[in-house]
Coordinates of C-alpha atoms and ligand atoms in Angstrom, one line a residue:
M1 CA -63.2 -43.4 137.6
P2 CA -66.6 -44.6 136.3
T3 CA -68.5 -41.7 137.6
D4 CA -66.5 -39.2 135.6
R5 CA -67.8 -40.9 132.6
V6 CA -70.2 -38.9 130.4
V7 CA -72.5 -40.1 127.6
S8 CA -70.1 -40.0 124.5
P9 CA -70.9 -37.1 122.3
A10 CA -70.0 -39.4 119.3
R11 CA -73.0 -38.1 117.4
H12 CA -71.2 -35.1 116.8
S13 CA -70.1 -35.4 113.3
G14 CA -66.2 -35.2 112.5
E15 CA -65.0 -36.0 115.9
I16 CA -61.7 -37.9 115.3
G17 CA -62.7 -41.6 115.2
D18 CA -61.3 -44.9 113.8
E19 CA -63.3 -44.6 110.5
Q20 CA -61.7 -41.5 109.5
E21 CA -58.3 -42.5 110.8
E22 CA -57.3 -44.2 107.4
A23 CA -58.5 -41.3 105.2
L24 CA -56.7 -38.9 107.4
L25 CA -53.6 -40.9 107.7
T26 CA -53.0 -40.7 103.9
G27 CA -54.0 -36.9 103.8
R28 CA -51.9 -34.0 104.3
H29 CA -50.5 -35.1 107.8
V30 CA -48.3 -37.2 105.7
D31 CA -47.1 -34.5 103.3
R32 CA -46.1 -32.4 106.3
K33 CA -43.8 -35.2 107.6
G34 CA -42.6 -36.1 103.8
Q35 CA -42.9 -39.5 104.7
S36 CA -45.7 -42.1 104.7
G37 CA -47.0 -42.5 108.3
R38 CA -47.4 -46.1 108.6
G39 CA -44.5 -46.8 106.2
R40 CA -42.1 -45.1 108.5
G41 CA -39.6 -48.1 108.8
F42 CA -36.8 -48.8 111.4
F43 CA -34.3 -47.6 109.0
S44 CA -35.8 -44.2 108.7
R45 CA -36.3 -44.0 112.5
W46 CA -32.6 -44.8 113.0
K47 CA -31.7 -42.1 110.4
N48 CA -33.9 -39.8 112.5
S49 CA -32.2 -40.5 115.7
I50 CA -28.9 -39.8 114.1
I51 CA -30.2 -36.4 112.9
I52 CA -31.7 -35.6 116.4
T53 CA -28.6 -36.3 118.0
W54 CA -26.7 -34.0 115.7
A55 CA -29.3 -31.5 116.2
A56 CA -29.1 -31.9 120.1
I57 CA -25.2 -31.1 119.7
A58 CA -26.0 -28.3 117.4
T59 CA -28.6 -26.9 120.1
I60 CA -26.2 -27.1 122.9
I61 CA -23.6 -25.2 120.9
I62 CA -26.3 -22.5 119.9
L63 CA -27.4 -22.4 123.5
V64 CA -23.9 -21.7 124.8
F65 CA -23.7 -18.9 122.3
G66 CA -27.2 -17.9 123.1
V67 CA -26.2 -17.2 126.7
L68 CA -23.9 -14.7 125.4
Y69 CA -26.6 -13.4 123.2
V70 CA -29.2 -13.1 125.6
R71 CA -27.2 -11.0 128.0
S72 CA -27.1 -8.2 125.3
H73 CA -30.5 -8.7 124.0
P74 CA -32.6 -5.5 123.7
E75 CA -35.4 -7.0 126.0
D76 CA -32.6 -6.5 128.7
D77 CA -33.6 -2.7 128.9
K78 CA -34.6 -3.2 132.4
P79 CA -32.0 -4.5 134.6
A80 CA -32.6 -7.9 135.9
H81 CA -32.7 -8.3 139.5
G82 CA -29.4 -8.0 141.2
A83 CA -27.8 -8.3 137.5
P84 CA -26.7 -5.0 135.9
N85 CA -27.4 -4.8 132.3
A86 CA -24.4 -5.8 130.3
P87 CA -24.5 -3.6 127.2
N88 CA -20.9 -4.3 126.4
S89 CA -20.9 -7.9 126.7
P90 CA -18.4 -9.4 123.9
N91 CA -21.2 -10.6 121.7
A92 CA -23.2 -7.3 121.8
P93 CA -23.9 -5.5 118.4
N94 CA -21.8 -2.7 117.3
T95 CA -24.8 -0.3 117.7
P96 CA -25.5 0.1 121.3
K97 CA -28.1 2.9 120.8
A98 CA -30.5 0.8 118.8
P99 CA -29.7 -2.9 119.1
P100 CA -31.4 -4.9 116.4
K101 CA -35.0 -6.3 117.2
N102 CA -35.3 -9.8 118.0
T103 CA -35.9 -11.9 114.9
K104 CA -34.8 -15.1 116.2
K105 CA -37.4 -17.9 116.0
R106 CA -38.3 -19.0 119.5
N107 CA -40.7 -21.4 121.4
L108 CA -41.9 -20.9 124.9
I109 CA -43.1 -23.4 127.1
F110 CA -44.8 -22.2 130.1
M111 CA -45.4 -24.6 132.7
V112 CA -47.8 -23.8 135.9
S113 CA -48.0 -26.4 138.7
D114 CA -51.3 -25.2 140.1
G115 CA -51.4 -25.0 144.1
M116 CA -47.7 -26.5 144.5
G117 CA -45.7 -25.0 147.1
P118 CA -42.3 -25.9 148.4
A119 CA -43.5 -28.4 150.9
S120 CA -45.1 -30.3 147.9
L121 CA -41.5 -30.9 146.5
S122 CA -40.3 -32.1 149.7
L123 CA -43.2 -34.3 150.4
T124 CA -43.1 -35.9 146.7
R125 CA -39.0 -36.1 146.7
S126 CA -39.3 -38.3 150.0
F127 CA -42.2 -40.1 148.8
R128 CA -40.3 -41.1 145.6
Q129 CA -37.0 -42.0 147.4
F130 CA -39.1 -44.3 149.5
T131 CA -41.2 -45.9 147.1
E132 CA -38.4 -46.4 144.5
N133 CA -35.7 -47.2 147.1
L134 CA -33.5 -44.3 145.9
P135 CA -30.7 -42.8 147.6
I136 CA -31.1 -39.6 149.9
N137 CA -29.5 -37.5 147.5
D138 CA -31.8 -38.4 144.7
T139 CA -34.0 -35.4 143.7
L140 CA -37.0 -34.5 141.4
T141 CA -36.3 -33.4 137.9
L142 CA -37.7 -29.8 139.0
D143 CA -35.4 -29.8 141.8
R144 CA -32.5 -29.7 139.5
H145 CA -34.0 -26.6 137.5
F146 CA -34.8 -24.3 140.5
V147 CA -34.0 -20.7 139.7
G148 CA -35.9 -18.7 142.0
S149 CA -39.1 -18.0 143.9
S150 CA -42.4 -15.8 143.1
R151 CA -44.6 -13.8 145.6
T152 CA -48.3 -14.4 144.6
R153 CA -50.6 -11.8 146.3
S154 CA -53.3 -10.4 144.3
S155 CA -54.7 -6.9 144.1
N156 CA -57.3 -7.5 146.7
S157 CA -55.7 -10.0 149.0
L158 CA -52.5 -11.5 150.2
V159 CA -53.8 -15.0 149.4
T160 CA -54.5 -15.1 145.5
D161 CA -56.8 -17.3 143.7
S162 CA -55.8 -19.1 140.4
A163 CA -57.5 -16.6 138.3
A164 CA -55.8 -13.6 139.6
G165 CA -52.6 -15.6 139.8
A166 CA -52.8 -16.6 136.0
T167 CA -53.8 -13.0 135.2
A168 CA -50.3 -12.0 136.6
F169 CA -48.8 -14.5 134.0
S170 CA -51.0 -13.8 131.1
C171 CA -51.3 -9.9 131.4
G172 CA -48.3 -9.1 133.7
L173 CA -50.4 -7.1 135.8
K174 CA -52.0 -7.7 139.4
S175 CA -55.9 -8.0 139.6
Y176 CA -58.5 -9.2 141.9
N177 CA -59.3 -12.8 142.9
G178 CA -61.8 -14.3 140.3
A179 CA -60.6 -12.1 137.6
I180 CA -60.1 -13.6 134.1
S181 CA -57.7 -11.4 132.5
I182 CA -59.7 -8.4 133.4
L183 CA -58.2 -5.5 135.6
P184 CA -59.7 -3.9 138.8
D185 CA -61.1 -1.2 136.7
G186 CA -63.2 -3.7 135.1
N187 CA -61.3 -3.3 131.7
P188 CA -59.7 -6.3 129.7
C189 CA -56.0 -6.8 129.5
G190 CA -54.2 -8.4 126.6
T191 CA -52.7 -11.7 127.0
V192 CA -49.2 -13.0 126.1
L193 CA -51.2 -15.8 124.1
E194 CA -53.3 -13.4 122.2
A195 CA -50.2 -11.2 121.4
A196 CA -48.3 -14.3 120.5
K197 CA -51.0 -15.5 117.9
A198 CA -51.1 -12.0 116.5
A199 CA -47.5 -12.1 115.9
G200 CA -47.7 -15.3 114.0
Y201 CA -46.9 -18.1 116.7
M202 CA -48.9 -21.2 117.1
T203 CA -50.5 -21.2 120.6
G204 CA -51.8 -24.2 122.8
L205 CA -53.0 -24.9 126.2
V206 CA -52.9 -28.3 128.1
V207 CA -54.5 -29.1 131.4
T208 CA -55.7 -31.8 133.7
T209 CA -58.8 -29.8 134.7
S210 CA -61.7 -28.1 132.7
I211 CA -60.2 -26.3 130.0
T212 CA -62.6 -23.5 131.0
D213 CA -60.9 -23.3 134.5
A214 CA -59.3 -20.3 135.6
T215 CA -55.6 -21.0 134.7
P216 CA -56.4 -21.8 131.0
A217 CA -59.1 -19.3 130.6
C218 CA -56.7 -16.4 131.6
F219 CA -54.8 -17.0 128.5
N220 CA -57.5 -17.0 125.9
S221 CA -60.6 -15.3 127.3
H222 CA -61.8 -12.5 129.4
V223 CA -64.6 -12.5 132.0
N224 CA -65.1 -10.5 135.1
M225 CA -65.5 -13.6 137.4
R226 CA -64.0 -17.1 137.0
W227 CA -67.3 -19.1 137.2
E228 CA -68.7 -17.8 134.0
Q229 CA -67.4 -20.9 132.3
D230 CA -70.0 -21.0 129.5
R231 CA -68.8 -17.6 128.4
I232 CA -65.1 -18.6 128.6
A233 CA -65.8 -21.7 126.6
E234 CA -67.3 -19.5 123.7
Q235 CA -64.4 -17.3 123.8
Q236 CA -62.0 -20.3 123.6
I237 CA -63.3 -21.7 120.5
G238 CA -63.2 -18.1 118.8
D239 CA -66.5 -16.3 119.6
H240 CA -63.9 -13.7 121.0
P241 CA -63.3 -10.0 120.0
L242 CA -59.9 -11.1 118.3
G243 CA -61.4 -14.1 116.9
R244 CA -59.7 -17.7 117.4
V245 CA -56.5 -17.0 119.1
T246 CA -55.7 -20.7 120.2
D247 CA -54.6 -23.5 118.0
L248 CA -54.6 -26.5 120.5
M249 CA -56.4 -27.2 123.6
F250 CA -56.1 -30.5 125.5
G251 CA -57.7 -31.3 128.9
G252 CA -61.2 -31.6 130.5
G253 CA -64.2 -29.8 130.7
L254 CA -66.4 -31.1 127.8
C255 CA -69.8 -30.5 129.7
H256 CA -69.4 -26.6 129.2
F257 CA -69.3 -27.3 125.3
M258 CA -72.5 -29.3 125.3
P259 CA -76.0 -28.0 125.1
N260 CA -78.1 -28.0 128.0
T261 CA -80.3 -30.5 126.0
S262 CA -78.0 -33.3 126.1
F263 CA -77.2 -35.4 129.0
G264 CA -74.0 -34.6 130.9
S265 CA -73.8 -31.1 129.9
C266 CA -73.1 -28.4 132.5
R267 CA -74.1 -25.4 130.0
G268 CA -77.0 -23.1 131.0
D269 CA -78.1 -22.6 127.5
D270 CA -78.7 -24.8 124.6
R271 CA -75.5 -23.6 122.4
D272 CA -73.7 -26.6 121.0
L273 CA -70.0 -25.5 121.0
I274 CA -68.7 -28.8 119.8
K275 CA -70.8 -28.3 116.5
E276 CA -69.9 -24.5 116.3
A277 CA -66.2 -25.5 116.8
R278 CA -66.3 -28.0 114.1
K279 CA -67.9 -25.6 111.9
A280 CA -65.3 -23.0 112.4
G281 CA -62.8 -25.9 111.4
W282 CA -61.8 -27.4 114.8
Q283 CA -60.7 -30.9 114.9
F284 CA -62.4 -32.5 117.8
A285 CA -61.3 -35.6 119.9
H286 CA -62.9 -36.6 123.1
N287 CA -61.6 -40.1 124.3
M288 CA -58.5 -42.3 124.2
G289 CA -59.1 -43.4 120.7
G290 CA -59.0 -40.0 119.8
F291 CA -55.8 -39.2 121.6
K292 CA -54.0 -42.3 120.4
Y293 CA -54.9 -41.4 116.7
L294 CA -53.0 -38.1 117.3
R295 CA -49.7 -40.6 117.2
R296 CA -47.9 -38.4 119.9
G297 CA -48.3 -35.5 117.9
N298 CA -47.3 -36.6 114.5
F299 CA -50.8 -36.6 113.0
V300 CA -52.3 -33.5 114.5
K301 CA -54.5 -31.3 112.1
F302 CA -55.0 -27.7 113.6
P303 CA -56.9 -26.2 115.2
I304 CA -57.6 -29.1 117.5
L305 CA -59.6 -29.3 120.5
G306 CA -59.1 -32.5 122.8
L307 CA -61.6 -32.7 125.9
W308 CA -61.0 -36.0 127.6
A309 CA -63.3 -35.6 130.5
P310 CA -66.5 -34.1 131.2
A311 CA -64.8 -31.9 133.8
D312 CA -61.5 -33.1 135.6
I313 CA -59.3 -35.6 134.3
P314 CA -59.0 -38.2 137.1
Y315 CA -56.1 -37.8 139.6
D316 CA -53.1 -39.7 138.5
I317 CA -53.5 -42.1 141.4
D318 CA -57.0 -43.2 140.2
R319 CA -56.3 -42.6 136.5
N320 CA -57.0 -45.6 134.1
E321 CA -54.2 -45.4 131.5
D322 CA -56.6 -46.8 128.8
E323 CA -59.1 -44.4 129.5
Y324 CA -57.3 -40.9 130.0
P325 CA -53.9 -39.5 128.8
S326 CA -51.4 -38.4 131.4
L327 CA -50.0 -34.8 131.5
A328 CA -46.8 -36.2 130.2
A329 CA -48.4 -37.7 127.1
M330 CA -50.5 -34.7 126.1
A331 CA -47.6 -32.4 126.8
E332 CA -45.3 -34.6 124.3
T333 CA -48.3 -34.8 121.8
A334 CA -48.8 -30.8 122.2
I335 CA -45.1 -30.1 121.6
T336 CA -44.4 -32.5 118.8
A337 CA -47.5 -31.2 116.9
L338 CA -46.8 -27.4 117.3
E339 CA -42.9 -28.2 116.4
L340 CA -44.1 -29.7 113.2
E341 CA -46.5 -27.2 112.3
T342 CA -44.2 -24.3 112.8
R343 CA -41.3 -26.1 111.2
T344 CA -41.5 -23.9 108.1
S345 CA -42.6 -20.7 109.7
D346 CA -40.5 -18.0 111.1
K347 CA -42.1 -17.9 114.3
G348 CA -42.4 -20.5 116.7
F349 CA -45.0 -21.5 119.4
F350 CA -46.5 -20.5 122.7
L351 CA -47.6 -23.5 124.9
M352 CA -49.1 -23.3 128.4
I353 CA -49.1 -26.9 130.3
E354 CA -50.6 -26.8 133.8
G355 CA -50.6 -29.5 136.4
S356 CA -54.2 -28.4 137.4
R357 CA -55.0 -30.9 140.0
I358 CA -52.0 -30.4 142.5
D359 CA -54.3 -27.8 143.6
H360 CA -57.4 -30.1 144.0
A361 CA -55.3 -32.5 146.1
G362 CA -54.3 -29.5 148.1
H363 CA -58.1 -28.3 148.5
G364 CA -58.9 -32.0 149.7
N365 CA -56.1 -32.2 152.1
D366 CA -55.1 -35.3 150.2
P367 CA -51.4 -36.2 150.3
A368 CA -51.6 -39.4 148.7
A369 CA -53.1 -37.8 145.6
Q370 CA -50.9 -34.7 145.7
V371 CA -47.5 -36.7 145.6
R372 CA -48.7 -38.6 142.6
E373 CA -50.0 -35.3 141.1
V374 CA -46.6 -33.7 141.5
R375 CA -44.9 -36.8 140.4
A376 CA -47.0 -36.6 137.1
Y377 CA -45.9 -32.8 136.6
D378 CA -42.4 -33.8 137.3
K379 CA -42.6 -36.4 134.4
A380 CA -44.1 -33.8 132.3
F381 CA -41.3 -31.5 133.0
E382 CA -38.8 -34.1 132.2
V383 CA -40.5 -34.9 128.7
V384 CA -40.6 -31.1 128.1
L385 CA -36.6 -30.9 128.8
K386 CA -36.2 -33.9 126.6
K387 CA -38.1 -32.2 123.7
I388 CA -36.3 -29.0 124.1
D389 CA -32.9 -30.7 123.7
Q390 CA -34.0 -32.3 120.6
M391 CA -35.5 -29.1 119.0
E392 CA -33.7 -27.2 116.5
T393 CA -35.6 -24.0 117.4
E394 CA -34.4 -22.0 120.6
T395 CA -36.9 -23.0 123.3
I396 CA -37.2 -22.3 127.0
V397 CA -39.4 -23.8 129.7
I398 CA -40.4 -21.8 132.7
S399 CA -42.4 -23.5 135.5
T400 CA -43.7 -22.0 138.3
S401 CA -46.9 -22.2 140.6
D402 CA -49.7 -19.5 140.8
H403 CA -50.0 -20.1 144.7
E404 CA -49.7 -22.8 147.4
T405 CA -52.9 -24.8 148.3
G406 CA -53.7 -26.4 151.6
G407 CA -51.1 -24.8 153.8
L408 CA -49.2 -28.2 153.5
S409 CA -46.6 -29.2 156.2
T410 CA -44.3 -32.2 156.1
A411 CA -44.8 -32.8 159.9
R412 CA -47.7 -32.9 162.2
Q413 CA -48.3 -32.8 166.1
L414 CA -51.1 -35.0 166.9
H415 CA -51.0 -35.1 170.7
E416 CA -50.2 -32.6 173.4
T417 CA -47.0 -34.6 174.0
Y418 CA -44.1 -33.2 172.1
P419 CA -43.8 -34.8 168.9
D420 CA -41.1 -37.3 167.2
Y421 CA -39.5 -35.6 164.1
L422 CA -40.9 -37.6 161.3
W423 CA -43.5 -38.2 158.7
Y424 CA -44.3 -41.6 157.2
P425 CA -44.3 -41.9 153.2
S426 CA -45.2 -45.5 153.7
V427 CA -48.9 -44.5 154.6
L428 CA -49.1 -42.6 151.2
A429 CA -47.6 -45.4 149.2
N430 CA -50.1 -47.7 150.8
A431 CA -53.2 -45.7 149.8
S432 CA -54.2 -46.9 146.3
H433 CA -56.8 -44.1 145.6
S434 CA -57.6 -40.5 146.2
S435 CA -60.1 -39.4 148.8
E436 CA -62.3 -38.2 146.1
Y437 CA -62.4 -41.8 144.5
M438 CA -63.0 -43.3 148.0
A439 CA -65.7 -40.8 148.8
K440 CA -67.3 -41.7 145.6
L441 CA -67.3 -45.5 146.3
L442 CA -68.9 -45.0 149.5
A443 CA -71.4 -42.6 148.1
D444 CA -72.4 -45.2 145.4
F445 CA -72.9 -47.9 148.0
P446 CA -76.5 -48.7 147.3
E447 CA -77.2 -50.4 150.7
P448 CA -78.9 -48.1 153.1
G449 CA -78.7 -49.6 156.5
K450 CA -75.9 -48.7 159.0
M451 CA -74.8 -52.3 159.5
K452 CA -74.1 -52.9 155.9
I453 CA -72.5 -49.6 155.3
T454 CA -70.2 -50.0 158.4
E455 CA -69.3 -53.7 156.9
Y456 CA -68.8 -52.3 153.5
I457 CA -66.4 -49.7 154.9
K458 CA -64.6 -52.2 157.0
D459 CA -64.3 -55.2 154.5
E460 CA -64.1 -53.3 151.0
L461 CA -62.9 -49.6 151.6
L462 CA -60.2 -49.5 154.3
P463 CA -58.3 -52.5 152.7
L464 CA -58.0 -50.3 149.6
Q465 CA -56.0 -47.7 151.6
K466 CA -54.4 -50.5 153.8
I467 CA -55.8 -48.8 156.9
T468 CA -55.9 -51.5 159.4
D469 CA -56.2 -49.5 162.5
A470 CA -59.4 -47.2 162.0
D471 CA -61.2 -46.5 165.3
D472 CA -64.8 -46.4 166.1
E473 CA -64.9 -42.6 165.7
E474 CA -63.4 -42.5 162.2
I475 CA -65.9 -45.3 160.8
A476 CA -68.7 -43.2 162.6
R477 CA -67.7 -40.2 160.8
L478 CA -67.7 -42.1 157.4
V479 CA -71.0 -43.6 158.2
K480 CA -72.5 -40.3 159.0
A481 CA -71.3 -38.7 155.8
K482 CA -72.7 -41.5 153.9
T483 CA -76.4 -41.5 155.7
D484 CA -76.2 -37.6 155.5
G485 CA -75.7 -37.8 151.9
L486 CA -72.5 -35.8 152.3
S487 CA -69.1 -36.4 150.7
S488 CA -66.6 -38.4 152.8
A489 CA -63.7 -37.3 151.2
Y490 CA -62.3 -34.9 153.9
V491 CA -62.6 -38.0 156.4
W492 CA -60.7 -40.2 154.1
A493 CA -58.0 -37.3 153.5
D494 CA -57.8 -36.8 157.3
M495 CA -57.4 -40.5 158.1
I496 CA -54.4 -40.8 155.7
S497 CA -52.9 -37.2 156.7
R498 CA -52.9 -38.1 160.4
R499 CA -51.5 -41.5 159.9
A500 CA -48.7 -40.1 157.6
Q501 CA -48.1 -37.2 160.1
I502 CA -48.7 -34.6 157.3
G503 CA -50.3 -31.3 158.3
W504 CA -52.7 -28.9 156.6
S505 CA -53.8 -25.5 157.7
T506 CA -56.5 -24.8 155.2
H507 CA -58.8 -26.4 152.7
G508 CA -58.1 -23.2 150.6
H509 CA -54.9 -21.4 149.3
S510 CA -52.0 -19.9 151.2
A511 CA -49.8 -17.0 150.9
V512 CA -46.2 -18.7 150.8
D513 CA -43.9 -17.9 148.1
V514 CA -43.7 -20.7 145.3
N515 CA -40.7 -21.7 143.3
I516 CA -39.5 -20.9 139.8
Y517 CA -37.9 -23.3 137.5
A518 CA -36.3 -22.9 134.1
Y519 CA -34.4 -24.7 131.4
P520 CA -32.0 -23.7 129.9
P521 CA -31.5 -21.3 133.1
E522 CA -29.2 -18.9 131.6
A523 CA -32.0 -18.0 129.2
A524 CA -34.4 -17.0 132.2
K525 CA -31.6 -15.1 134.1
K526 CA -34.2 -12.3 134.7
L527 CA -36.3 -14.9 136.8
W528 CA -33.3 -15.7 139.0
G529 CA -34.0 -14.8 142.7
N530 CA -37.2 -13.7 144.4
H531 CA -39.9 -12.1 142.1
E532 CA -43.6 -10.6 142.1
N533 CA -45.5 -12.9 140.0
T534 CA -46.2 -10.4 137.4
E535 CA -42.7 -10.4 136.4
I536 CA -43.0 -13.6 135.3
G537 CA -45.9 -12.5 132.9
E538 CA -43.4 -9.6 131.7
F539 CA -40.7 -12.2 131.1
L540 CA -43.0 -14.2 128.9
R541 CA -44.1 -11.5 126.7
N542 CA -40.3 -10.2 126.4
Y543 CA -39.1 -13.4 125.7
L544 CA -41.4 -13.9 122.7
D545 CA -41.1 -10.2 121.8
V546 CA -44.9 -9.6 121.4
D547 CA -47.0 -6.5 121.8
V548 CA -49.5 -7.2 124.4
E549 CA -50.4 -3.4 124.9
D550 CA -51.5 -3.4 121.4
I551 CA -53.9 -6.4 122.1
T552 CA -55.1 -4.5 125.2
K553 CA -56.0 -1.4 123.0
K554 CA -57.7 -3.6 120.5
L555 CA -59.8 -5.5 123.1
R556 CA -61.1 -1.9 124.6
Q557 CA -62.0 -0.7 121.2
G558 CA -65.4 0.9 121.2
G559 CA -66.1 -0.3 124.7
T560 CA -67.5 -3.5 123.0
H561 CA -66.1 -5.6 125.5
A562 CA -68.6 -5.5 128.1
K563 CA -70.7 -7.5 126.0
W564 CA -68.5 -10.6 126.2
M565 CA -67.2 -10.2 129.7
G566 CA -70.3 -11.7 131.3
K567 CA -72.1 -9.9 134.1
E568 CA -71.2 -6.4 135.3
L569 CA -68.5 -6.4 137.8
S570 CA -70.5 -4.5 140.4
E571 CA -73.4 -7.0 139.9
I572 CA -71.0 -10.0 140.5
L573 CA -69.3 -8.5 143.5
E574 CA -72.7 -7.8 145.2
E575 CA -73.7 -11.6 144.5
K576 CA -70.4 -12.6 145.7
E577 CA -70.6 -10.6 148.9
K578 CA -74.1 -11.9 149.6
S579 CA -73.1 -15.6 149.1
M580 CA -69.7 -15.7 150.9
G581 CA -69.3 -12.3 152.8
V582 CA -66.2 -11.3 151.0
G583 CA -64.2 -8.7 152.7
G584 CA -66.4 -9.6 155.8
K585 CA -67.9 -6.1 156.2
T586 CA -71.2 -5.7 154.7
G587 CA -71.6 -3.2 151.9
E588 CA -68.1 -3.0 151.1
V589 CA -66.3 -5.3 148.5
T590 CA -63.2 -4.2 146.9
V591 CA -61.0 -5.5 144.1
A592 CA -57.9 -3.3 144.6
G593 CA -57.5 -2.9 148.3
L594 CA -56.7 -5.2 151.3
D595 CA -59.4 -6.1 153.8
S596 CA -58.5 -5.7 157.4
Y597 CA -59.3 -7.6 160.6
H598 CA -62.7 -7.1 162.1
G599 CA -63.2 -9.3 164.9
V600 CA -64.2 -12.4 163.4
H601 CA -61.8 -15.2 164.3
K602 CA -64.2 -17.8 163.7
R603 CA -66.0 -17.5 160.4
A604 CA -67.6 -20.0 158.2
C605 CA -67.1 -19.5 154.6
M606 CA -67.4 -21.5 151.4
H607 CA -64.4 -22.6 149.4
Ligands
NAG1 C1 -25.4 -39.6 145.7 O1 -24.7 -40.1 146.5 C2 -23.7 -41.2 145.9 C3 -22.9 -41.7 147.1 O2 -23.7 -42.1 148.3 C4 -23.0 -40.8 144.7 O3 -22.2 -42.0 144.3 C5 -23.9 -40.0 143.6 O4 -23.1 -39.6 142.7 C6 -24.6 -39.1 144.3 N1 -25.4 -38.6 143.3 C7 -25.8 -37.3 143.2 C8 -26.8 -37.1 142.1 O5 -25.2 -36.5 143.8
NAG2 C1 -81.6 -24.6 128.0 O1 -81.3 -23.1 127.5 C2 -82.2 -22.6 126.7 C3 -81.7 -21.2 126.4 O2 -80.6 -21.7 125.6 C4 -83.1 -22.2 128.0 O3 -84.4 -21.3 127.5 C5 -83.6 -23.4 128.7 O4 -84.4 -23.0 129.8 C6 -82.6 -24.3 129.3 N1 -83.0 -25.4 129.7 C7 -82.8 -25.9 130.9 C8 -83.3 -27.3 131.2 O5 -81.9 -25.3 131.6
NAG3 C1 -48.4 -50.7 154.4 O1 -48.8 -51.9 154.0 C2 -47.8 -52.9 154.3 C3 -48.4 -54.3 153.6 O2 -49.9 -54.3 153.7 C4 -48.0 -53.1 155.8 O3 -47.2 -54.2 156.2 C5 -47.5 -51.9 156.4 O4 -47.7 -51.9 157.7 C6 -48.3 -50.6 155.9 N1 -47.8 -49.4 156.4 C7 -48.5 -48.3 157.0 C8 -47.5 -47.2 157.5 O5 -49.6 -48.6 156.9
ZN4 ZN1 -57.5 -23.5 144.2

């Protein structure tokens, strides 16, 4: 998407560029692998694949025994749902009262499909069967690793947002919508990532939206409200009460790291966080050249900050492979790099990977974009499974969503007459762009006259989506959006959704339970069945055996946290109430209790 480009911040010294490549290639990266980077010949790769095969076989054997081990693991103190504790299982140590602490090296990969509900899976599965001509029993990779489902409400609403959702994962506690690892009482809570770092693990975040967005932010920062993204960015690079807690960050969101004096910045002040990060030792990369330089993770120097877009990375349906990395490529690069870096360490790594924009496609009610986002996420999941099978260190992946977005429905009644039972994947297959992209094309069209606009829509835009039967009303809505200077994205999305007979109930989130996936499934036994989202957070810290409470104590020491958490919570709630009437009733905003119906069944509210 040409519009997503920002003036290249190449003037920042020390970014990873071609001119440094040669020097760095002969540097310590090479030492770490114990072989010369470019000299890695066919033979050594072939030899490696034999080693990897043996490692995979060994891993399977270890995993089989691991199942028995996990059953008697001390973290099983609290019984799993429906599964009683098994202290006397065959492999249990002979000291039932004080079982040994877990000293085993472990990696944890936590994947978040933001805004992906069960309907998104059905939609994408059928879409894929249609487009790739697969049999009806063909499934997504995720489908084959389903273990349970999660209940997602927050402390102040039955419908959570991504901030409260991610706080449940990072802190293992419920908080209010908008909270970035802050509790309803206004105090920060330690996160699994911070605790992992303190325990000696390497840590990473990989996303397709801004790295300062709610889901990633909840793992390595603490602010009262999610839109304080400038503060989040500062904390993420190490201006944080615990110092730098993250070793790798890949995603978008460059604009929050650029001073307000430079073109394309979205910061409120003139701090140059790229410069600050570099001074603090971060490697910085911001384009495809920089990404390719990382050689799929074999040449990464830590800590590394890779911000590939000013804000969001384009939707997969619009993404130019030469301009932006895929989620799968970022995931693979991150895992390989973290694996190499922890090779000789007695602790592994914690990596969070988010398919951030499934949620955006849901907000936009754009099914054509969403099926490609879910597919891209499924491909990333596939890559993660492959890496896990190759790794020597015990590794688990847990994949879940923070909530559903859009109230997606894979059927839609368009008329009074009783509907046929069907929906049409071919319509989604025929659309070549997201509604966001189509809206941008229309907004950028330079001719003002209605005739010219109408012609442009009919001759240039509709063919891109293969819409051949647009009616006058639809065209009029597009023209009106253009002449009013508004986005036409919702109109484009609606044209596709109606034709495909796909339904949506909201441009916001919904309260439906979301799925949990895991591999290997036995190691995630505690997440089998239906769970509160906070139990996923508990699982993460227990799996890594890290002390999150100790981090909470450190964060609260001396009450200094108020300085870096942004505005006072009360101040923020007041602002929020004024701007969108949160809770409806004036003068009453809560972060812990639920609101109740108060006679407004048609109320305008911003998203
Ligand atoms: C799908 O069905 C076909 C027969 O129609 C069968 O041969 C194949 O094994 C099935 N695949 C799976 C994954 O069940
Ligand atoms: C840029 O940030 C500085 C504070 O760092 C502020 O004084 C100035 O008004 C800002 N400029 C703009 C254009 O926002
Ligand atoms: C999709 O495009 C093909 C080829 O242009 C066309 O024949 C078909 O009717 C389209 N399908 C739908 C559902 O629009
Ligand atoms: Zn959302």
